[in-house]
mmCIF file of C-alpha atoms and ligand atoms in Angstrom:
data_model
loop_
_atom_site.group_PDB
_atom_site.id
_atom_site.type_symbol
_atom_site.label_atom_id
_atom_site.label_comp_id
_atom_site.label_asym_id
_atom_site.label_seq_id
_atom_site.Cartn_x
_atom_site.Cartn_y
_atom_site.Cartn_z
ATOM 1 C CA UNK A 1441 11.355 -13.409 34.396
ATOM 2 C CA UNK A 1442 12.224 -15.342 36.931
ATOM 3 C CA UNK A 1443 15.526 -13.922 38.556
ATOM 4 C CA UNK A 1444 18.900 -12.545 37.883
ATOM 5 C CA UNK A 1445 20.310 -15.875 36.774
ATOM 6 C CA UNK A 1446 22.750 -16.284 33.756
ATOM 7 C CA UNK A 1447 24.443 -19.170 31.912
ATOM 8 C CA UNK A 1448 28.060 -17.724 32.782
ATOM 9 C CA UNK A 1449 30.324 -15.813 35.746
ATOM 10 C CA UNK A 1450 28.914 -15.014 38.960
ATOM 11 C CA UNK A 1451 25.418 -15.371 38.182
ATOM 12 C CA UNK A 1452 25.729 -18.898 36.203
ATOM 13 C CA UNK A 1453 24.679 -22.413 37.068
ATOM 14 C CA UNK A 1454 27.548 -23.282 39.566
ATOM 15 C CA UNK A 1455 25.903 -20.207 42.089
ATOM 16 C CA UNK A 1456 21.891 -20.672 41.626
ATOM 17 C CA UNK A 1457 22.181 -22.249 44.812
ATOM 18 C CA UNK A 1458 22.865 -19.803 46.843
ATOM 19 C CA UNK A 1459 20.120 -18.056 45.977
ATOM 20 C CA UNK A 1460 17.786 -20.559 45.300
ATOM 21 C CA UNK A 1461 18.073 -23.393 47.533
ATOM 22 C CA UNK A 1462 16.172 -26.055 45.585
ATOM 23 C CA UNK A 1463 18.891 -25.645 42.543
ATOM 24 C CA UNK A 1464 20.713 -27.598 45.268
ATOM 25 C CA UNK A 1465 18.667 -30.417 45.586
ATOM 26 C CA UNK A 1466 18.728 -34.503 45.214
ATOM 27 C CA UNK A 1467 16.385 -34.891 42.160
ATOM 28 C CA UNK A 1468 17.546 -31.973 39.435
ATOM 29 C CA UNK A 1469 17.509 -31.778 36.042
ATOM 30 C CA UNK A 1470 18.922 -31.999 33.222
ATOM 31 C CA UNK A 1471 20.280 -35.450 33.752
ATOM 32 C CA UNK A 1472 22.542 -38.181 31.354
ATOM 33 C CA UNK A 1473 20.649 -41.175 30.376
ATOM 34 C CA UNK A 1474 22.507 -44.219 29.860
ATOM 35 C CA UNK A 1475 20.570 -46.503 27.713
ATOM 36 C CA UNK A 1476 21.942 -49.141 29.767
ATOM 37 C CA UNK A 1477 20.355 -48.274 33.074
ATOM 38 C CA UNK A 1478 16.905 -47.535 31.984
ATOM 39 C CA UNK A 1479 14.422 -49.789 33.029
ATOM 40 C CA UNK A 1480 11.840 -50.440 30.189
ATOM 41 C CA UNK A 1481 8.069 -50.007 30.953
ATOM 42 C CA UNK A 1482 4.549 -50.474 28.758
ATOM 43 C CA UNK A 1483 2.536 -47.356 29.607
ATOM 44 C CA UNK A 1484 -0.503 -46.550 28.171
ATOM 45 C CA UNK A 1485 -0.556 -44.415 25.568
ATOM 46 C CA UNK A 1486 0.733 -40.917 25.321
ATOM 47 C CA UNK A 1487 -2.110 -38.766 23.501
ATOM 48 C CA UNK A 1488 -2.183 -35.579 22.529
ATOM 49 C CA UNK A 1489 -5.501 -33.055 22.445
ATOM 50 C CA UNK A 1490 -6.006 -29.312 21.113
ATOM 51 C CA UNK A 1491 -3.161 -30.237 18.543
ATOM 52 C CA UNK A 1492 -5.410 -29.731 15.071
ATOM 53 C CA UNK A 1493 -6.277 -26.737 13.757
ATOM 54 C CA UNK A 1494 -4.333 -23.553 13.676
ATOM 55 C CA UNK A 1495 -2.946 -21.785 16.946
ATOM 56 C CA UNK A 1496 -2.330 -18.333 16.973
ATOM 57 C CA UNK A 1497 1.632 -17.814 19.013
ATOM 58 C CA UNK A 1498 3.703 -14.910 19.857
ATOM 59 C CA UNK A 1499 7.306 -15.667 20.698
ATOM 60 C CA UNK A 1500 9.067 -13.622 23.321
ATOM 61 C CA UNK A 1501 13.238 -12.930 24.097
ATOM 62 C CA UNK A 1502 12.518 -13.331 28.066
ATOM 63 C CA UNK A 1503 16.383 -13.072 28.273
ATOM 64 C CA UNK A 1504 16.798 -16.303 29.195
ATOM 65 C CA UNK A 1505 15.525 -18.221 25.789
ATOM 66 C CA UNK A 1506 12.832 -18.285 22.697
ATOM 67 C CA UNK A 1507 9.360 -18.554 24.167
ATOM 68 C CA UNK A 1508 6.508 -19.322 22.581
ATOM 69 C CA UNK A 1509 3.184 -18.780 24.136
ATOM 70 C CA UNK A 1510 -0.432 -19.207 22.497
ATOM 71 C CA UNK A 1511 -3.250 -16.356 23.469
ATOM 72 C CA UNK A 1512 -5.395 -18.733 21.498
ATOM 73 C CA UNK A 1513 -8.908 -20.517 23.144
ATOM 74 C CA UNK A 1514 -7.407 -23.793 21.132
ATOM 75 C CA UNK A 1515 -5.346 -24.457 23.933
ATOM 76 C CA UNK A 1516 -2.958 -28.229 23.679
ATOM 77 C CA UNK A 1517 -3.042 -30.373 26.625
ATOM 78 C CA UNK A 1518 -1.808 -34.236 27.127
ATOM 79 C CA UNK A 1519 -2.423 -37.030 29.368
ATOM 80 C CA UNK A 1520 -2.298 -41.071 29.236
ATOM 81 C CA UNK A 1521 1.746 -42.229 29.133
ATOM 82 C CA UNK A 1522 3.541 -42.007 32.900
ATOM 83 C CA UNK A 1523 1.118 -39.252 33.665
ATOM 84 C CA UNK A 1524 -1.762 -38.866 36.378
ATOM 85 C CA UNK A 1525 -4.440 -36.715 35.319
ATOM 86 C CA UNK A 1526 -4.356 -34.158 32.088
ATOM 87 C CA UNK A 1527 -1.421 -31.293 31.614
ATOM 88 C CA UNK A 1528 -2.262 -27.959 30.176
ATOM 89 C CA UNK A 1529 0.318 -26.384 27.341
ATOM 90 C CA UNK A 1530 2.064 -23.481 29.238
ATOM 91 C CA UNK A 1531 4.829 -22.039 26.802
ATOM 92 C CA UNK A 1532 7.249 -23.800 24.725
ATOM 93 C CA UNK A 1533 11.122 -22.457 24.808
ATOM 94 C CA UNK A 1534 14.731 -24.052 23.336
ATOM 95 C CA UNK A 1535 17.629 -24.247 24.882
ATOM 96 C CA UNK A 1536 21.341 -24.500 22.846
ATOM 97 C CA UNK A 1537 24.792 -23.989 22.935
ATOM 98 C CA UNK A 1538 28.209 -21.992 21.833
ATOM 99 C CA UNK A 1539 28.608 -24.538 19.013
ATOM 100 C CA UNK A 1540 26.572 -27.010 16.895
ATOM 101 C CA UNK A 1541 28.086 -30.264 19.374
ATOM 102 C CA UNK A 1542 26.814 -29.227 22.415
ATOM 103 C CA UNK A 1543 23.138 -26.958 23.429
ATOM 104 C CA UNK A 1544 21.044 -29.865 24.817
ATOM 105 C CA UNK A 1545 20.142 -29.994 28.391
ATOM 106 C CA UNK A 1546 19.833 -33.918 28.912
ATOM 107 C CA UNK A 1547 22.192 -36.045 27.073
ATOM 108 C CA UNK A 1548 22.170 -39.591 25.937
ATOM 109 C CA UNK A 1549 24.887 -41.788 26.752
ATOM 110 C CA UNK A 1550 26.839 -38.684 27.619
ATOM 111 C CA UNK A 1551 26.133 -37.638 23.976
ATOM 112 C CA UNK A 1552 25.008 -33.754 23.721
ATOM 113 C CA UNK A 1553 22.653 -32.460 20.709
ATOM 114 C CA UNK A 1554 22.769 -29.057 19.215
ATOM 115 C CA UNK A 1555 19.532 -27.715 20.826
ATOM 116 C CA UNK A 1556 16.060 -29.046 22.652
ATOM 117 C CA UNK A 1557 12.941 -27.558 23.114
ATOM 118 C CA UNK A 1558 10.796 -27.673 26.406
ATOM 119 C CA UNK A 1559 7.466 -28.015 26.037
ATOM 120 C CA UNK A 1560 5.829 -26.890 29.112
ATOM 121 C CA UNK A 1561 2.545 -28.194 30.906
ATOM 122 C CA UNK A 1562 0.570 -27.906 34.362
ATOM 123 C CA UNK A 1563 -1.706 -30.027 35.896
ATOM 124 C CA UNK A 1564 -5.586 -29.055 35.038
ATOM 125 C CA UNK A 1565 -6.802 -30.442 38.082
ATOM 126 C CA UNK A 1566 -4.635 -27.344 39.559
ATOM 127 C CA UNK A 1567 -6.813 -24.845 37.662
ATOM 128 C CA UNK A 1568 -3.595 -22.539 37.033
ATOM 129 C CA UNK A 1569 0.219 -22.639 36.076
ATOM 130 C CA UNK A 1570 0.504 -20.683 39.745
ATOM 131 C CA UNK A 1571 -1.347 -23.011 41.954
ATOM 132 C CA UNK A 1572 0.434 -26.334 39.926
ATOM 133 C CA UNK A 1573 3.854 -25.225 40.382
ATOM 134 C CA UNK A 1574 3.196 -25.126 44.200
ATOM 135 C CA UNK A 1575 2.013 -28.979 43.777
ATOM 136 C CA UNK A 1576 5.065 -31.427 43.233
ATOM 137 C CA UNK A 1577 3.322 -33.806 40.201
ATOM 138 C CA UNK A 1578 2.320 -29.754 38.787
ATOM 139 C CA UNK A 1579 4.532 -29.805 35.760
ATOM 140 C CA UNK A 1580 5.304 -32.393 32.999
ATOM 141 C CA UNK A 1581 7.969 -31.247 30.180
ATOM 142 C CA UNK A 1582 8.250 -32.788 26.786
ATOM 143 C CA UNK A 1583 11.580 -32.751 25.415
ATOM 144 C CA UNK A 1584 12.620 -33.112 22.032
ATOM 145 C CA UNK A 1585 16.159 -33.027 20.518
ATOM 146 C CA UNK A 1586 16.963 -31.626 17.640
ATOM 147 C CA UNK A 1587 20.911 -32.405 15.806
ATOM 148 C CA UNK A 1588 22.013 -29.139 13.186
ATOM 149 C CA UNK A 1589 22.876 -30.327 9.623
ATOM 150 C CA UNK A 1590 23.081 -28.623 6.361
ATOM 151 C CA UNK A 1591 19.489 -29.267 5.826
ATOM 152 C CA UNK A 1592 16.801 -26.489 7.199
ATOM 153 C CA UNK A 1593 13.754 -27.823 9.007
ATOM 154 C CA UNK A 1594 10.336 -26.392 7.504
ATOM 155 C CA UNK A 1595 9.265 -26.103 11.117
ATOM 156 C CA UNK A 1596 11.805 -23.421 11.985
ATOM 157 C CA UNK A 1597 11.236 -21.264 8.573
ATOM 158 C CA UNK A 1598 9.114 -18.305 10.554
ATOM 159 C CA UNK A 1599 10.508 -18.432 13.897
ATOM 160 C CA UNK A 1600 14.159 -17.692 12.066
ATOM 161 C CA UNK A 1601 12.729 -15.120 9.577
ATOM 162 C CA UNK A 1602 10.959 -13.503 12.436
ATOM 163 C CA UNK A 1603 13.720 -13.776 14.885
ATOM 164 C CA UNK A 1604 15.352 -9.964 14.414
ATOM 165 C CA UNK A 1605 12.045 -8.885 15.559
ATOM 166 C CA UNK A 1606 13.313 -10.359 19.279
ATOM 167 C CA UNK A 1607 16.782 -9.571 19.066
ATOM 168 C CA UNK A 1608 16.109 -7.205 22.737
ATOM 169 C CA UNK A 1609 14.960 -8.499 25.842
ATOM 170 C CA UNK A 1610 11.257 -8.212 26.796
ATOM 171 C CA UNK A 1611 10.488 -7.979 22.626
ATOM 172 C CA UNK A 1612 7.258 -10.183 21.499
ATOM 173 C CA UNK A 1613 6.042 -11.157 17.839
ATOM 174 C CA UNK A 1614 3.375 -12.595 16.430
ATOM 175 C CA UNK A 1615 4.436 -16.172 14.590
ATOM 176 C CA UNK A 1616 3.371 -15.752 11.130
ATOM 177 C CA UNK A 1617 3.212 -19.601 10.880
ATOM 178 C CA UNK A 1618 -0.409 -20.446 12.609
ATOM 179 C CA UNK A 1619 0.613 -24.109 12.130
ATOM 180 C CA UNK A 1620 3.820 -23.568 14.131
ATOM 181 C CA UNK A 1621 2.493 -24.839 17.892
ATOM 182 C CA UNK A 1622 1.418 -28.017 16.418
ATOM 183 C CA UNK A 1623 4.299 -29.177 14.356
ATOM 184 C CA UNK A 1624 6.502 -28.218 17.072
ATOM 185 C CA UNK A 1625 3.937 -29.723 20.166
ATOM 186 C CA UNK A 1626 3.177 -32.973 18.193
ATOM 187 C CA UNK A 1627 5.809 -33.155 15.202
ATOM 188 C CA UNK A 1628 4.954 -37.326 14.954
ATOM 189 C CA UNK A 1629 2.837 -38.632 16.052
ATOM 190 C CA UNK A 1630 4.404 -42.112 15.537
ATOM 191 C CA UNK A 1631 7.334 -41.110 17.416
ATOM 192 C CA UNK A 1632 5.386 -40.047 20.136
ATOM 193 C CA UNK A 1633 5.996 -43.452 22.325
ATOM 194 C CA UNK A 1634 9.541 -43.582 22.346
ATOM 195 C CA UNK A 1635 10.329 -42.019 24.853
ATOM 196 C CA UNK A 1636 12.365 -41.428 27.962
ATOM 197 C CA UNK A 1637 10.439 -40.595 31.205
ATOM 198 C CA UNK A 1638 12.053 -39.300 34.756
ATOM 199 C CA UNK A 1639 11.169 -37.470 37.821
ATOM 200 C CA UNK A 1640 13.265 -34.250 38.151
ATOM 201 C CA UNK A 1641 13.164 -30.583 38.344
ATOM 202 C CA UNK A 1642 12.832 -26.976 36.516
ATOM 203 C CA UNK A 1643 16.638 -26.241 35.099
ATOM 204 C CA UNK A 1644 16.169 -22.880 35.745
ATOM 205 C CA UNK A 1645 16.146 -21.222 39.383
ATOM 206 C CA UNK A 1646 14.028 -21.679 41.099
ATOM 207 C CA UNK A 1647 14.330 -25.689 40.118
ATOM 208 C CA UNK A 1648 11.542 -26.414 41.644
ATOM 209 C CA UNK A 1649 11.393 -31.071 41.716
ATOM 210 C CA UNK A 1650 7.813 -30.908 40.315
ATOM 211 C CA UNK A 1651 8.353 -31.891 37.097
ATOM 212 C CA UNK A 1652 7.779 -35.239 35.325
ATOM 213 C CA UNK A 1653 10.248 -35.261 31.737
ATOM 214 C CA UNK A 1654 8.977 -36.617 28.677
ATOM 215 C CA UNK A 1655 12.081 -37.121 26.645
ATOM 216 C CA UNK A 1656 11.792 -38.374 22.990
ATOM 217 C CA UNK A 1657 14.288 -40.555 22.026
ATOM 218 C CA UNK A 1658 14.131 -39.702 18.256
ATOM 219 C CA UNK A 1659 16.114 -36.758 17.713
ATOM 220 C CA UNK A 1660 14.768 -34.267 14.730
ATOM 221 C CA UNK A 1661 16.995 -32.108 12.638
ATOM 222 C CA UNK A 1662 17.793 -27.801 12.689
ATOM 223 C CA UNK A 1663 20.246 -26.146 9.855
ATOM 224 C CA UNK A 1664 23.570 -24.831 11.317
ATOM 225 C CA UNK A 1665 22.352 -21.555 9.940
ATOM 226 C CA UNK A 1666 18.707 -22.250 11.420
ATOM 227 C CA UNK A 1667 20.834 -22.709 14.911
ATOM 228 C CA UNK A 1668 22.392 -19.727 14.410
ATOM 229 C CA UNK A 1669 19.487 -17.165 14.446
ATOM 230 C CA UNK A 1670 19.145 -18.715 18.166
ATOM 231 C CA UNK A 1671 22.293 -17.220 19.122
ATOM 232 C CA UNK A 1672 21.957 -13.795 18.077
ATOM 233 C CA UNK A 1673 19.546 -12.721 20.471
ATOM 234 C CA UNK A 1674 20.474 -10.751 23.527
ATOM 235 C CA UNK A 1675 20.343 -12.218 27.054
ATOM 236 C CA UNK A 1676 19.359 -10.018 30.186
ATOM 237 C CA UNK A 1677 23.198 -9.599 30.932
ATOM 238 C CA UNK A 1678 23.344 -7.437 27.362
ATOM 239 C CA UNK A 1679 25.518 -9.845 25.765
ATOM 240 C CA UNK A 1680 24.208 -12.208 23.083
ATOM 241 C CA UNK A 1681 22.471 -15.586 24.255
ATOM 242 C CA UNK A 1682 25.021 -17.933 22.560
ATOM 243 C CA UNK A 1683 23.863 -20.606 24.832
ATOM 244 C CA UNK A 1684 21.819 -21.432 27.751
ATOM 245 C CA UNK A 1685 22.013 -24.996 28.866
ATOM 246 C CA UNK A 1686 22.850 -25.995 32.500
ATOM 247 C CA UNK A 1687 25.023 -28.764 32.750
ATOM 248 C CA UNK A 1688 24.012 -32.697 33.578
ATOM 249 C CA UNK A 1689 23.082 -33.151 37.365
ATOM 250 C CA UNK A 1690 23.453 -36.173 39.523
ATOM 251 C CA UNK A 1691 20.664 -39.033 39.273
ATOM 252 C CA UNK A 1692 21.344 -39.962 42.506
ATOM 253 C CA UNK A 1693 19.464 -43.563 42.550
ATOM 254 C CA UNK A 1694 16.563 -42.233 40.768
ATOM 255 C CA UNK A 1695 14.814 -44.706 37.923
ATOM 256 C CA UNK A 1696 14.801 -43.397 34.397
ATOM 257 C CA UNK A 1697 12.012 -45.629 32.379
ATOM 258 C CA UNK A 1698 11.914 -46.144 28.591
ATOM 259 C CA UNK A 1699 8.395 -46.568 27.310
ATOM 260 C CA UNK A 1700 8.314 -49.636 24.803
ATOM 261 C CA UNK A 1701 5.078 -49.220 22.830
ATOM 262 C CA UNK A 1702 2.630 -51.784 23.345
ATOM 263 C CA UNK A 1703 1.157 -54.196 20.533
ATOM 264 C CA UNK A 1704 -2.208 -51.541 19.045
ATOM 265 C CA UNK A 1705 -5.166 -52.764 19.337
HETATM 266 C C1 SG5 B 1090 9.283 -22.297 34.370
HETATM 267 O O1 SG5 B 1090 10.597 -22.813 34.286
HETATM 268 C C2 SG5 B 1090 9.209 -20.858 33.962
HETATM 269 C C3 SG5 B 1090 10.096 -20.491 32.788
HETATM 270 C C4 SG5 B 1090 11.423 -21.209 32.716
HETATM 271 C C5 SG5 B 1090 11.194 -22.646 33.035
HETATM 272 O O2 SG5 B 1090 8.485 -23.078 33.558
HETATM 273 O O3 SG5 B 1090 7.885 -20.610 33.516
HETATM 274 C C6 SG5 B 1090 7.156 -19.551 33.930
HETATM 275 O O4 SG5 B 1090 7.513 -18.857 34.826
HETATM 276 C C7 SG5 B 1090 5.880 -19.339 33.142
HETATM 277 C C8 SG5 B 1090 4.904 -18.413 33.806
HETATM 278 O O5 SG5 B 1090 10.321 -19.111 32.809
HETATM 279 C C9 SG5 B 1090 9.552 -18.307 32.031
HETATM 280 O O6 SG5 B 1090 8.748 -18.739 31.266
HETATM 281 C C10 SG5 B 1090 9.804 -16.838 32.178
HETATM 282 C C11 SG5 B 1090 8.534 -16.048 32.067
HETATM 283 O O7 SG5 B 1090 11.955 -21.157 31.376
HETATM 284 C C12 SG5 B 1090 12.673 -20.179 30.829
HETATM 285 O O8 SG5 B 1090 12.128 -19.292 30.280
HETATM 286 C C13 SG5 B 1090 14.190 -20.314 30.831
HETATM 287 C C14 SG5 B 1090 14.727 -21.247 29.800
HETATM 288 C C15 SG5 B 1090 12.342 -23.590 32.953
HETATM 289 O O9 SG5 B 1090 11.742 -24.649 32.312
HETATM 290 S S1 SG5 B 1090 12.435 -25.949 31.963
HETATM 291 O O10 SG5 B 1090 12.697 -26.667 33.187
HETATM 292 O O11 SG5 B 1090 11.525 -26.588 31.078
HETATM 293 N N1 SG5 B 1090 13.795 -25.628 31.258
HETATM 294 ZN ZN1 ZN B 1091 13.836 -25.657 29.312
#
């Protein structure tokens, strides 16, 4: 885990920087989009591989968030969109808040949802997660909203009933739900190209500017009682997680594109 970092007090967002330089820096993340600003782009398309079939995922409390990793040989990757070369699935985590009106990391319009999940990849041409993170096109994150309601999402049914297995920190499980990495990976496929894309960083320390964000612009839905398993876990301060966004950073002149899906052939 990387680092003593927390979401509150001496150790939250406001100090990273002291520590770790880079959480200092001109191109961080997470960032407010304005709908107004964006400039709209045709890329090609965004597609998806290693999605069908079943994966089999552990989740992990790494004190920081939810983590889901695969130890399967089915492994997801992605390439096509904004992006140079095919990305590698890494680990999937979430990130919410205190309440059910705030927990996302970017915003839209300075509008927050109640969580997002990360969806983590490296660069192949890299050959490893350690080599691409040293590399500053390494990483490309999806990110996909997600607004509570009274309705549960089918897609969150294990990771909830399994969540008091990972109430401590360091504590893995094995997902019940094989289908689980590809309805949260690839939830819709028509979806998929509308999207947000922007060059930024980790929001964690060290926050490394290597990543490339993929941020859906169709937000899904979560149960306020779904949400609420999130919170109950335990962070590495001993305290429950009840939320671990960082805050909106500055753009500071950087471009943030919309895809607009071209006319299929
Ligand atoms: C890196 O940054 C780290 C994550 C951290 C995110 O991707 O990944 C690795 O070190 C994988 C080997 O840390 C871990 O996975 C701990 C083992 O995410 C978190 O776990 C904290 C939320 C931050 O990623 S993000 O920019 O997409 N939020
Ligand atoms: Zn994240």
């Amino acid at each position: 885990v990387a680092g003593n970092f927390s979401y509150d007090g001496t150790n939250g967002p406001s100090h990273w920087g002291k520590e770790h330089k880079m959480c200092l820096g001109k191109y961080q993340s997470p960032i407010d989009i304005e709908e107004k600003d964006v400039t709209t782009m045709t890329f090609p398309e965004l597609q998806f591989s290693g999605i069908e079939g079943s994966h089999k995922a552990y989740m992990t409390n790494n004190g920081h968030t939810v983590m889901i990793q695969s130890f399967d040989s089915n492994v997801p990757s992605i390439s096509g969109g904004s992006l140079n070369g095919t990305y590698v699935f890494q680990q999937l985590h979430f990130h919410w808040g205190q309440n059910d009106n705030l927990g996302s990391e970017d915003l839209i319009n300075n509008h927050s949802f109640s969580m997002e999940l990360h969806v983590v990849f490296w660069k192949k041409e890299y050959d490893s997660y350690e080599e691409a993170i040293k590399r500053n096109d390494g990483l490309t994150v999806l990110g996909y909203l997600y607004q509570a309601m009274d309705e549960p999402n089918p897609i969150f049914e294990s990771i909830v009933q399994q969540m008091p297995d990972i109430i401590g920190v360091g504590s893995n499980v094995t997902i019940s739900d094989n289908n689980v990495l590809k309805k949260l990976v690839a939830p819709d496929i028509a979806s998929a190209q509308n999207y947000f894309t922007y060059s930024g960083s980790l929001t964690t320390p060290p926050c490394l500017e290597i990543v490339q964000w993929i941020d859906f612009v169709k937000p899904q839905h979560i149960s306020h009682e779904q949400l609420a398993a999130f919170r109950s876990i335990q962070s590495t301060d001993g305290t429950n997680l009840t939320h671990n966004f960082r805050p909106v950073q500055p753009l500071d002149g950087r471009t943030v594109y919309r895809n607009i899906a071209g006319v299929e052939s």
